[in-house]
Each structure stands twice: as structure tokens, then as C-alpha cells.
Short mmCIF file of C-alpha atoms in Angstrom, two decimals:
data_model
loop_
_atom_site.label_atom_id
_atom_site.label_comp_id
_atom_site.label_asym_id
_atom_site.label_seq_id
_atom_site.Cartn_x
_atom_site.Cartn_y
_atom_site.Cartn_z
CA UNK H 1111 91.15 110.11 36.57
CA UNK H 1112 87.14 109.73 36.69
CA UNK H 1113 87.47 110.42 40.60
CA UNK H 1114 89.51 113.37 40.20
CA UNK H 1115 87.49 115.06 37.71
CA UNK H 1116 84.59 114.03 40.06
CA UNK H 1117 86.23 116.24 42.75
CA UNK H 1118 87.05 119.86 40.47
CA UNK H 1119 83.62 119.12 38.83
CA UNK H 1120 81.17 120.19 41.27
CA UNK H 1121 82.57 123.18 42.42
CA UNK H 1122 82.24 124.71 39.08
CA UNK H 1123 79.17 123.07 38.10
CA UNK H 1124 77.14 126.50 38.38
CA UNK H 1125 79.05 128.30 35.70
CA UNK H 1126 79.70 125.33 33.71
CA UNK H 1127 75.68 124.93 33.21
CA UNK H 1128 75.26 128.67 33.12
CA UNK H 1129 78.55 128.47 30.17
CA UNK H 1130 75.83 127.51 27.33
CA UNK H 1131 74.58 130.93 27.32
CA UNK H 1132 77.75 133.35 27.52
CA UNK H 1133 79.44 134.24 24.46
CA UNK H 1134 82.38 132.34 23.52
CA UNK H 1135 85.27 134.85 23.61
CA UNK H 1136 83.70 135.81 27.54
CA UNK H 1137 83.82 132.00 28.32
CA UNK H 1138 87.25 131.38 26.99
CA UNK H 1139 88.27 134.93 29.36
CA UNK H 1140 86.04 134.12 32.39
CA UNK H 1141 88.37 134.30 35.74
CA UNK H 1142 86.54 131.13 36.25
CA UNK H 1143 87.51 129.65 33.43
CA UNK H 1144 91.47 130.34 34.04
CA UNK H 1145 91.10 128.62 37.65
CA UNK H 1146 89.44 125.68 36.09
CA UNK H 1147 92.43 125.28 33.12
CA UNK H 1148 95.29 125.73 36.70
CA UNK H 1149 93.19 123.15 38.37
CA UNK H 1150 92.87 120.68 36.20
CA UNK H 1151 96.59 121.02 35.16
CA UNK H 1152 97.36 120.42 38.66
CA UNK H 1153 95.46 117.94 38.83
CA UNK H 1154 96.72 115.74 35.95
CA UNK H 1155 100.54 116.68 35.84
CA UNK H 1156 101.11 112.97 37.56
CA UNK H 1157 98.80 111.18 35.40
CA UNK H 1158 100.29 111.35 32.10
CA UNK H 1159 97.19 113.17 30.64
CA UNK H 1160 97.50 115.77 27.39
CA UNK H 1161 94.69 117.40 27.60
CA UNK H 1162 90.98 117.65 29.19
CA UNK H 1163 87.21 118.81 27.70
CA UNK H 1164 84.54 119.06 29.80
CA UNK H 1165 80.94 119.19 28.03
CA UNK H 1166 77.54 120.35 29.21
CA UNK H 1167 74.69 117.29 29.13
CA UNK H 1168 73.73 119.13 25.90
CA UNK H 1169 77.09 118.53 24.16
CA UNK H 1170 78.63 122.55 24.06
CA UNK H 1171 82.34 122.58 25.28
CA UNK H 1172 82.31 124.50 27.91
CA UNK H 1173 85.93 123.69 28.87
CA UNK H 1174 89.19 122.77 27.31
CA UNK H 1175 92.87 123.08 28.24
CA UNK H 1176 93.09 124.12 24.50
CA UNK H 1177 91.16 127.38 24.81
CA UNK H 1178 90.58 127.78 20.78
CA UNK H 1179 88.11 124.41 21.74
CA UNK H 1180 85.85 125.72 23.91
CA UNK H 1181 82.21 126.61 22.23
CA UNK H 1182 82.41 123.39 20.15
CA UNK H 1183 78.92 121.49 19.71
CA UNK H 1184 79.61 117.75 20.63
CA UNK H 1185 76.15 116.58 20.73
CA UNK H 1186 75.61 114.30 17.67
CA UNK H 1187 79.38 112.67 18.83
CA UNK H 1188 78.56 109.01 19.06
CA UNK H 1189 81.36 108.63 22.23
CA UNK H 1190 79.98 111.60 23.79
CA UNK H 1191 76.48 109.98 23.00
CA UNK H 1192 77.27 106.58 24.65
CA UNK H 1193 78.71 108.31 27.68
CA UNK H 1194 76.07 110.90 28.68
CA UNK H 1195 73.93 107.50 28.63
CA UNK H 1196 76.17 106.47 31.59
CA UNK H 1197 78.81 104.42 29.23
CA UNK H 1198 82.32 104.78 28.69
CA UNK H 1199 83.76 105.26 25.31
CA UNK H 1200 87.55 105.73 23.71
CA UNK H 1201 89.59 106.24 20.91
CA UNK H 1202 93.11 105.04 19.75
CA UNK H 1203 94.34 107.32 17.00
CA UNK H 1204 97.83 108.70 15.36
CA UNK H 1205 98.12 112.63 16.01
CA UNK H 1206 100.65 114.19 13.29
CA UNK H 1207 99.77 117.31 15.83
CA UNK H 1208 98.45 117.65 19.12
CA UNK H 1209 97.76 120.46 20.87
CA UNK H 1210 98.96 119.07 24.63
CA UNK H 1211 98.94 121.08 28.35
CA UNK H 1212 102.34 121.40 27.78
CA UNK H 1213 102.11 122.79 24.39
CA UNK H 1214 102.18 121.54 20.86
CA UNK H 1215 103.42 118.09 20.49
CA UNK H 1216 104.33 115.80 17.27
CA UNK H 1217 103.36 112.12 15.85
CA UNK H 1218 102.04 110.89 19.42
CA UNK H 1219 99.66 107.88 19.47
CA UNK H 1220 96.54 109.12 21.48
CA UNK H 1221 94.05 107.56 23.69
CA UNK H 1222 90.59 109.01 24.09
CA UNK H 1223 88.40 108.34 26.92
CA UNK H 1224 84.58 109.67 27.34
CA UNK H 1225 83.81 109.21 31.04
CA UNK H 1226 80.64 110.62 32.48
CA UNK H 1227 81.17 113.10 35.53
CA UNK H 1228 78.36 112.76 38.28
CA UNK H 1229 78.09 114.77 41.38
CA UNK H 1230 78.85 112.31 44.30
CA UNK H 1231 76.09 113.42 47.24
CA UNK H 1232 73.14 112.49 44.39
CA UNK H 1233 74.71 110.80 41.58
CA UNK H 1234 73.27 113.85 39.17
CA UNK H 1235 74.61 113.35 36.27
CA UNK H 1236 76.45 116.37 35.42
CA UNK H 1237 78.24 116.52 32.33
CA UNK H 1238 80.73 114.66 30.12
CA UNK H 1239 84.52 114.46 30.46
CA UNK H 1240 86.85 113.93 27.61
CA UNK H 1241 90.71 112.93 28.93
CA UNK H 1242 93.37 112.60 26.36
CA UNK H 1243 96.36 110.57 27.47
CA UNK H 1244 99.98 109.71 25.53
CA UNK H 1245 100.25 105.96 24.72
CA UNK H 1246 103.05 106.46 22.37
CA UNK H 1247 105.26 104.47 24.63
CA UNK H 1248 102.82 101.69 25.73
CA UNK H 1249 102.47 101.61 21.97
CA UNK H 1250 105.75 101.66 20.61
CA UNK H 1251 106.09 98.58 23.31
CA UNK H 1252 103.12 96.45 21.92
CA UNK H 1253 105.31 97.11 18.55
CA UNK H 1254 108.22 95.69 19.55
CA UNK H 1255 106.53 92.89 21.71
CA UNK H 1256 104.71 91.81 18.62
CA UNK H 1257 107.97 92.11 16.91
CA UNK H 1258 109.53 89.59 19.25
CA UNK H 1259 106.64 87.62 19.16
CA UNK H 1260 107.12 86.99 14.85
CA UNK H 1261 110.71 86.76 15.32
CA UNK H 1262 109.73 83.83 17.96
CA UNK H 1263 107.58 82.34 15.54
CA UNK H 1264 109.69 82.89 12.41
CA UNK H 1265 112.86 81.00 14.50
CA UNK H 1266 110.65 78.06 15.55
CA UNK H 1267 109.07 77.76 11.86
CA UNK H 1268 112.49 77.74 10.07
CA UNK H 1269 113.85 74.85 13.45
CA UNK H 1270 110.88 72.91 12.04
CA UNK H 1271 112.02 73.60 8.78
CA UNK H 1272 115.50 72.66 9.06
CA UNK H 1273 114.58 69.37 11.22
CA UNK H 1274 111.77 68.13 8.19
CA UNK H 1275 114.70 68.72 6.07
CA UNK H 1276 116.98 66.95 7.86
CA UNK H 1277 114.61 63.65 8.38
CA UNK H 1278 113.46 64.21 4.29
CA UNK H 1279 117.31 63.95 3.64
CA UNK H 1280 118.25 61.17 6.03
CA UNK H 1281 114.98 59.22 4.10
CA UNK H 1282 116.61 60.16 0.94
CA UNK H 1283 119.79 58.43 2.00
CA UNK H 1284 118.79 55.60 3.12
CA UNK H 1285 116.92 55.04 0.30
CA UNK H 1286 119.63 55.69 -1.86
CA UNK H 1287 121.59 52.99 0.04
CA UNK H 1288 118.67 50.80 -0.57
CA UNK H 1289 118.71 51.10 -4.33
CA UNK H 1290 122.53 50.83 -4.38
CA UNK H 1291 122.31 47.54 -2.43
CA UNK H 1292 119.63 46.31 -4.86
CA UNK H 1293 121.66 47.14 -7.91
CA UNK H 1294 124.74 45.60 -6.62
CA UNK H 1295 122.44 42.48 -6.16
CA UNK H 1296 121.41 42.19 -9.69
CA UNK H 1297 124.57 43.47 -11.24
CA UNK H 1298 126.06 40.31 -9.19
CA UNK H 1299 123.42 38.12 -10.32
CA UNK H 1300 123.88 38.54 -13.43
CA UNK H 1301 127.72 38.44 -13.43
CA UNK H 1302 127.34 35.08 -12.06
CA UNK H 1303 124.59 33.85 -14.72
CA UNK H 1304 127.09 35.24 -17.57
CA UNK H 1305 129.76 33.54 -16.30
CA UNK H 1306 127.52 30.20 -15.71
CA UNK H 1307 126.67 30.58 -19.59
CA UNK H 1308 130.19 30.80 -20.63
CA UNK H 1309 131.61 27.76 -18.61
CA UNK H 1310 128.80 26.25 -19.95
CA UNK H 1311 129.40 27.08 -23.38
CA UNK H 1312 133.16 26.26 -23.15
CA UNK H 1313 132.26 22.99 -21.51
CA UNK H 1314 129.77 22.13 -24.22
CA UNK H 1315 132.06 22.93 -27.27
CA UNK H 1316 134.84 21.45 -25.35
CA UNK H 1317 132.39 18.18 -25.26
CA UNK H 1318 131.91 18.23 -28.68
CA UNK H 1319 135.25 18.37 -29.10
CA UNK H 1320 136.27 15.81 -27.02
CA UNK H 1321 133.23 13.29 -28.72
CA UNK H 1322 134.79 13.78 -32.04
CA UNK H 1323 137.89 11.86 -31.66
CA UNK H 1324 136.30 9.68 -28.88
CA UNK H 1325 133.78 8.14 -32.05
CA UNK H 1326 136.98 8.41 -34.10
CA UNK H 1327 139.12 5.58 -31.73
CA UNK H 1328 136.02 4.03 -30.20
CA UNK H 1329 134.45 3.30 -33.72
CA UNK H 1330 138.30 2.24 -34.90
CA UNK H 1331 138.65 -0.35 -32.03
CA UNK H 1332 135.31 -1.98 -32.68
CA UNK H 1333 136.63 -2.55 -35.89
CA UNK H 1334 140.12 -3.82 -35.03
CA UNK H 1335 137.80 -5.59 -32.03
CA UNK H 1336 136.03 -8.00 -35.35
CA UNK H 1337 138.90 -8.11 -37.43
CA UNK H 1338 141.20 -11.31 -37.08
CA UNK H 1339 143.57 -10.82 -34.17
CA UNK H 1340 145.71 -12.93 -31.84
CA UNK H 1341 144.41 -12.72 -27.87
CA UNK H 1342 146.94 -10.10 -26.86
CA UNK H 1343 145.92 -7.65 -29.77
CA UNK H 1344 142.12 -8.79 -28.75
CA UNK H 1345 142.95 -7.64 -24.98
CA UNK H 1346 144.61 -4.06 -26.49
CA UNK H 1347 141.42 -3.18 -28.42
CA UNK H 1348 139.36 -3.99 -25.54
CA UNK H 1349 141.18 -2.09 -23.18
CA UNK H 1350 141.13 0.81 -25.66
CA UNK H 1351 137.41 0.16 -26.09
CA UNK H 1352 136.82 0.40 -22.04
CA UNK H 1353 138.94 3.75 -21.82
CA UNK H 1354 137.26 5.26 -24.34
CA UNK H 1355 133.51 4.38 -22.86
CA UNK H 1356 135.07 5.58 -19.79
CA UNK H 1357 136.28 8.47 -21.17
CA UNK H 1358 133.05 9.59 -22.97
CA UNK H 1359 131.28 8.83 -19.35
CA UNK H 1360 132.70 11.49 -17.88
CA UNK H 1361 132.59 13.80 -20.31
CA UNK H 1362 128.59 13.26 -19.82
CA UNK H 1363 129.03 13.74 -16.53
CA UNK H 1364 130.71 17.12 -16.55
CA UNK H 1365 127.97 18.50 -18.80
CA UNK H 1366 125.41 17.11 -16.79
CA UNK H 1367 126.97 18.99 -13.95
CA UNK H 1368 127.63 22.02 -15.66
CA UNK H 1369 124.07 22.54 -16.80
CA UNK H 1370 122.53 21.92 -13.33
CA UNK H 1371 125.03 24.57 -11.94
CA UNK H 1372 123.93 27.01 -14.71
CA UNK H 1373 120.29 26.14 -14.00
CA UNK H 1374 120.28 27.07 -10.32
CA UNK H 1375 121.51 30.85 -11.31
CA UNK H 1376 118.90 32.58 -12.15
CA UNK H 1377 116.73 35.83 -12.02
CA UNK H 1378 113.68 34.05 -10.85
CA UNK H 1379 115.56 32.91 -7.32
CA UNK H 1380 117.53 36.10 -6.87
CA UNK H 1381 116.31 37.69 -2.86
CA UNK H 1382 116.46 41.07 -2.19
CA UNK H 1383 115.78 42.62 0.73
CA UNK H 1384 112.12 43.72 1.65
CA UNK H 1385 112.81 45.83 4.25
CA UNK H 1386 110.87 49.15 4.24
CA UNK H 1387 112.66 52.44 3.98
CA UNK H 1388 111.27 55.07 6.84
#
């Protein structure tokens, strides 16, 4: 675009510079003027441009495709500033209404570009030009690419999601499992130490029952045992004697057993498993 206006430029340089001093409504009407507008049309019907201003080095507009423009002071325009300096300068905006080549056009996004217009055999700097082009679609693009983009994003946040979920819930389970398998422990534990106390108990009030009538005959036959009494009635009382001391014996010995059974169930020697949960 810079190297086209470049080329129309020069060859109406002269009544470009001499534009600052006509009046306004002789501008806008000059022949010259009307062969510039068909020019530069022809110029940018391939380019996608909306419309074109041309300003003098001392900011007038001495040319736009939208003739109502033309006589406007530019000079204290910071783009038009920065590109009479030999810089380039643009402009992104939203135009409700735009006043195109073409005619009036609606709710386009517009780019602006400053570009600075020298004559090519001296590099003379000869004015400013102001190039408005449609970027409505480019726009509506970088929309809808940035739309993808968060949709992208939003998908992979909620997989992450979903997956911490998963391994939080997979945690949770096998730490439930954990706890189950620990309660099941004790609950066993202490089934077995309740029923250790109640043989125990049943052995030792079956012990005192048994002792009872043991004293009973063994304190009987050591009486019959001094009493006067032929040798066979001697050898009965002994032999009841011995039975009974037997008897009483092993009565001892079940409790003895019993109570070391009972002793090795207990709390203190219950294992559980130590294995961390993940």
C-alpha cells in the first residue's frame, strides 16, 4: 500500500502543496481532485482498503475519498505527528458507521495506518497518508481462535479435575478399607478376650464348685482314715483319699491353664497393619 501511494503521490504533488491555499468547496470540486479520488480507487479495489486521506506536511487534508473530509486540520494528531517524523502509526477501533469507497458501511472493526509518502528520486518527504482497511474478518477470527483456545483450556482444566478426583476418591477408598480392616481387628480382639473372660469365669465358679464337695469327702475320709477300721475299710478310705487329691489336682490344673490362655489375649499384643495409605 505505502508503494502504491508512493506512485499516484508525486504526480499530484504540485496541487496537493498548492491545496492549503484554495478554498475548500474549490478543492473538494477541483478536476484534479476527481482524478485523484478514480485513481486511488483503482488503485486499492484489490487491497481491501475503505478509504484513503492524504495530508499536506502541515497537517490540512487535502484529500479524502470521503469528500465532506477534505479541509480538516490534522496537525496536533499524535499518529499524524509520529509519522511526518518518518514513523508509522495505527489504530484498531469499532466503527458503528463508516463512511467506506463503496459507500456507507455498518459495525466494521477498523484498522488505521499513518504511513509517510516520500517522493522516490530524492526521498523528499512529501506528505502523510492515512489508509483505512476492514479487519472485521481477521477480527471476528482472533474471536473465535481465542474462543477455541478457552474451550482448550477449560477441557484440559476440568480432565485434571476429574483425574484429582478420581485419585482423591480411590485414596478415600482405600482408606476406608483400611479402617474397616482395623475395626474388624479389634472388634475380633475383643470377641476373643470376652469370650476368654467367660470360660474363665465358668471355669473358676465351676472350680469352686467342684472344691466344695472335694473338702466335703476328702475331709470325711481323713476322718474314717483315723477312726478304728479293719485293713480292707483302711485300703477304701485311702483309695478315696488318693482320688480325691487327684481329683482336686486337676482341677488346679485346668485353672492354671485357663488363666494363662486368658492372659495371652489381650489389647496390648493385638498387630495391626502399618502399612501407609497413598
Amino acid at each position: 500500500i505505502r508503494d502504491s501511494a508512493n506512485s499516484v503521490w508525486p504526480h499530484f504533488s504540485g496541487h496537493l502543496e498548492s491545496a492549503r491555499s484554495k478554498p475548500v468547496a474549490e478543492l473538494r470540486q477541483a478536476p484534479t481532485t476527481q482524478r485523484l479520488f478514480k485513481e486511488i480507487r483503482t488503485l486499492v479495489a484489490s487491497l481491501g482498503v475503505l478509504k484513503v486521506k492524504l495530508y499536506e506536511t502541515g497537517g490540512m487534508t487535502v484529500f479524502s475519498t470521503q469528500s465532506s473530509q477534505i479541509g480538516a486540520n490534522y496537525s496536533k494528531n499524535p499518529r499524524f505527528l509520529k509519522s511526518l517524523n518518518g514513523g508509522f502509526a495505527s489504530q484498531l477501533e469499532f466503527r458503528e458507521k463508516f463512511g467506506a469507497i463503496t459507500g456507507p458501511l455498518t459495525k466494521r472493526w477498523v484498522l488505521s495506518s499513518y504511513i509517510p509518502v516520500v517522493r522516490g528520486r530524492d526521498g523528499k518527504l512529501l506528505g502523510v497518508a492515512e489508509i483505512y482497511r476492514d479487519v472485521t474478518v481477521q477480527r471476528q477470527d482472533a474471536q473465535q481462535n481465542r474462543i477455541i483456545r478457552a474451550s482448550i483450556i477449560g477441557i484440559a482444566l476440568a480432565v485434571v479435575f476429574v483425574f484429582l478426583v478420581l485419585i482423591v476418591w480411590r485414596s478415600d477408598l482405600r482408606l476406608m478399607a483400611y479402617h474397616h480392616r482395623e475395626l474388624n481387628l479389634v472388634k475380633n480382639a475383643a470377641d476373643a478376650e470376652a469370650k476368654s473372660l467367660a470360660k474363665s469365669q465358668f471355669l473358676a465358679n465351676m472350680s469352686h464348685e467342684m472344691r466344695t464337695p472335694l473338702n466335703g469327702v476328702l475331709g470325711v475320709a481323713n476322718i474314717l482314715a483315723k477312726s478304728r477300721l479293719d485293713d480292707r475299710q483302711t485300703n477304701l478310705v485311702k483309695t478315696i483319699g488318693k482320688s480325691g487329691h487327684a481329683l482336686l489336682a486337676l482341677v488346679d490344673d485346668v485353672l492354671d491353664f485357663s488363666k494363662g490362655e486368658s492372659d495371652s489375649v489381650s489389647y496390648t499384643h493385638l498387630t495391626l497393619p502399618t502399612k501407609r495409605i497413598v
